[in-house]
mmCIF file of C-alpha atoms in Angstrom:
data_model
loop_
_atom_site.group_PDB
_atom_site.id
_atom_site.type_symbol
_atom_site.label_atom_id
_atom_site.label_comp_id
_atom_site.label_asym_id
_atom_site.label_seq_id
_atom_site.Cartn_x
_atom_site.Cartn_y
_atom_site.Cartn_z
ATOM 1 C CA GLN A 1 78.034 2.299 58.786
ATOM 2 C CA VAL A 2 78.122 6.072 58.498
ATOM 3 C CA GLN A 3 80.901 8.411 57.403
ATOM 4 C CA LEU A 4 80.777 12.023 58.576
ATOM 5 C CA VAL A 5 82.677 14.993 57.148
ATOM 6 C CA GLU A 6 82.563 18.425 58.796
ATOM 7 C CA SER A 7 83.252 21.685 56.999
ATOM 8 C CA GLY A 8 82.758 25.420 57.388
ATOM 9 C CA GLY A 9 85.191 26.257 60.164
ATOM 10 C CA GLY A 10 87.644 29.107 60.014
ATOM 11 C CA LEU A 11 88.773 32.362 61.576
ATOM 12 C CA VAL A 12 86.109 34.896 62.496
ATOM 13 C CA GLN A 13 86.032 38.085 64.556
ATOM 14 C CA PRO A 14 84.053 38.306 67.794
ATOM 15 C CA GLY A 15 80.420 39.007 67.011
ATOM 16 C CA GLY A 16 80.670 37.323 63.636
ATOM 17 C CA SER A 17 78.897 34.261 62.257
ATOM 18 C CA LEU A 18 79.741 30.902 60.727
ATOM 19 C CA ARG A 19 77.734 27.956 59.457
ATOM 20 C CA LEU A 20 79.159 24.492 59.956
ATOM 21 C CA SER A 21 78.060 21.531 57.863
ATOM 22 C CA CYS A 22 78.254 17.800 58.497
ATOM 23 C CA ALA A 23 77.727 15.608 55.455
ATOM 24 C CA ALA A 24 76.829 11.961 56.057
ATOM 25 C CA SER A 25 77.115 8.954 53.796
ATOM 26 C CA GLY A 26 76.905 5.179 54.020
ATOM 27 C CA SER A 27 73.470 4.726 55.605
ATOM 28 C CA ILE A 28 69.959 6.168 55.853
ATOM 29 C CA PHE A 29 70.560 9.641 57.266
ATOM 30 C CA SER A 30 66.980 10.238 58.371
ATOM 31 C CA ALA A 31 67.204 7.374 60.890
ATOM 32 C CA TYR A 32 70.001 9.046 62.893
ATOM 33 C CA GLY A 33 70.064 11.532 65.682
ATOM 34 C CA MET A 34 72.855 14.056 65.194
ATOM 35 C CA GLY A 35 74.941 16.082 67.597
ATOM 36 C CA TRP A 36 77.568 18.795 67.498
ATOM 37 C CA TYR A 37 80.324 18.624 70.108
ATOM 38 C CA ARG A 38 83.307 20.876 70.624
ATOM 39 C CA GLN A 39 86.630 20.640 72.391
ATOM 40 C CA ALA A 40 89.029 23.456 73.187
ATOM 41 C CA PRO A 41 92.682 22.833 74.098
ATOM 42 C CA GLY A 42 92.967 21.677 77.698
ATOM 43 C CA LYS A 43 89.205 21.479 78.163
ATOM 44 C CA GLN A 44 86.607 18.722 78.273
ATOM 45 C CA ARG A 45 84.609 17.889 75.180
ATOM 46 C CA GLU A 46 81.104 19.281 75.508
ATOM 47 C CA LEU A 47 77.768 18.947 73.766
ATOM 48 C CA VAL A 48 76.841 22.064 71.818
ATOM 49 C CA ALA A 49 73.573 21.069 70.161
ATOM 50 C CA ALA A 50 71.695 17.962 69.062
ATOM 51 C CA ILE A 51 68.766 17.166 66.803
ATOM 52 C CA THR A 52 66.578 14.072 66.648
ATOM 53 C CA SER A 53 65.514 12.215 63.532
ATOM 54 C CA ASP A 54 62.185 14.085 63.647
ATOM 55 C CA GLY A 55 63.713 17.530 64.214
ATOM 56 C CA SER A 56 63.522 18.118 67.980
ATOM 57 C CA THR A 57 66.522 20.087 69.286
ATOM 58 C CA ASN A 58 68.625 20.500 72.426
ATOM 59 C CA TYR A 59 71.223 23.196 73.165
ATOM 60 C CA ALA A 60 73.886 23.841 75.728
ATOM 61 C CA ASP A 61 73.026 26.811 77.939
ATOM 62 C CA SER A 62 76.142 28.626 76.749
ATOM 63 C CA VAL A 63 74.911 28.763 73.137
ATOM 64 C CA LYS A 64 71.144 29.133 73.507
ATOM 65 C CA GLY A 65 69.879 32.058 71.491
ATOM 66 C CA ARG A 66 73.090 32.231 69.457
ATOM 67 C CA PHE A 67 73.418 28.830 67.742
ATOM 68 C CA THR A 68 70.861 26.923 65.669
ATOM 69 C CA ILE A 69 71.068 23.268 64.652
ATOM 70 C CA SER A 70 69.101 22.032 61.650
ATOM 71 C CA ARG A 71 69.068 19.150 59.215
ATOM 72 C CA ASP A 72 68.278 18.583 55.566
ATOM 73 C CA ASN A 73 67.526 14.903 55.095
ATOM 74 C CA ALA A 74 67.360 15.263 51.320
ATOM 75 C CA LYS A 75 71.025 16.331 51.380
ATOM 76 C CA ASN A 76 72.116 13.996 54.205
ATOM 77 C CA THR A 77 73.480 17.047 56.010
ATOM 78 C CA VAL A 78 73.201 18.637 59.443
ATOM 79 C CA TYR A 79 74.082 22.299 60.024
ATOM 80 C CA LEU A 80 75.141 24.470 62.918
ATOM 81 C CA ARG A 81 74.539 28.189 62.423
ATOM 82 C CA MET A 82 76.631 30.153 64.906
ATOM 83 C CA ASN A 83 75.885 33.827 65.510
ATOM 84 C CA SER A 84 77.340 36.382 67.918
ATOM 85 C CA LEU A 85 80.506 34.350 68.252
ATOM 86 C CA LYS A 86 82.718 34.829 71.291
ATOM 87 C CA PRO A 87 86.384 33.969 71.883
ATOM 88 C CA GLU A 88 85.262 31.199 74.243
ATOM 89 C CA ASP A 89 83.567 29.492 71.279
ATOM 90 C CA THR A 90 87.023 28.741 69.878
ATOM 91 C CA ALA A 91 87.342 24.951 69.558
ATOM 92 C CA VAL A 92 87.371 22.021 67.195
ATOM 93 C CA TYR A 93 83.774 21.130 66.393
ATOM 94 C CA TYR A 94 82.824 17.497 65.809
ATOM 95 C CA CYS A 95 79.755 15.873 64.303
ATOM 96 C CA ASN A 96 78.314 12.781 66.028
ATOM 97 C CA ALA A 97 75.620 10.330 64.918
ATOM 98 C CA ASP A 98 73.735 7.321 66.256
ATOM 99 C CA THR A 99 70.334 5.708 65.842
ATOM 100 C CA ILE A 100 70.010 5.623 69.653
ATOM 101 C CA TRP A 101 69.260 9.098 70.968
ATOM 102 C CA ALA A 102 70.711 8.535 74.431
ATOM 103 C CA ARG A 103 74.090 7.799 72.885
ATOM 104 C CA VAL A 104 74.062 11.042 70.913
ATOM 105 C CA VAL A 105 73.322 13.297 73.883
ATOM 106 C CA GLY A 106 75.620 11.269 76.126
ATOM 107 C CA GLY A 107 78.653 11.653 73.879
ATOM 108 C CA ARG A 108 78.590 7.964 72.998
ATOM 109 C CA GLY A 109 77.464 8.145 69.381
ATOM 110 C CA ALA A 110 78.829 5.415 67.171
ATOM 111 C CA TYR A 111 80.112 7.729 64.440
ATOM 112 C CA TRP A 112 82.330 10.814 64.563
ATOM 113 C CA GLY A 113 83.815 13.121 61.978
ATOM 114 C CA GLN A 114 87.364 14.453 61.907
ATOM 115 C CA GLY A 115 86.313 17.880 63.144
ATOM 116 C CA THR A 116 86.479 21.426 61.835
ATOM 117 C CA ARG A 117 88.329 24.190 63.656
ATOM 118 C CA VAL A 118 86.647 27.436 64.672
ATOM 119 C CA THR A 119 88.790 30.322 65.881
ATOM 120 C CA VAL A 120 87.144 33.487 67.201
ATOM 121 C CA SER A 121 89.705 36.253 67.530
ATOM 122 C CA SER A 122 90.270 39.877 66.657
#
């Protein structure tokens, strides 16, 4: 089993930056694909970015060029660097993990964190 804990959310002005972290414990982190999802009030949960166990990445079109996902297997942590933030990025961001890649990108990962809230507002 895997436990995931997100951190790094907060209030930021439009155009600002944040880095989210997802710390994993309970299993071998390097064996898992990892994804970041977000959900805004009244809206569907959506995939933001994902990274495979070997470092390949996928991004939603809405965040390409602004967000970067990365992982540090030595620290059992995945990161989401968010630049040029917009009000529409406001959401709760969740970390997702699974050893089966299709489940990560399909929103069916076995493990989820509690989420960290990002608010982009002036």
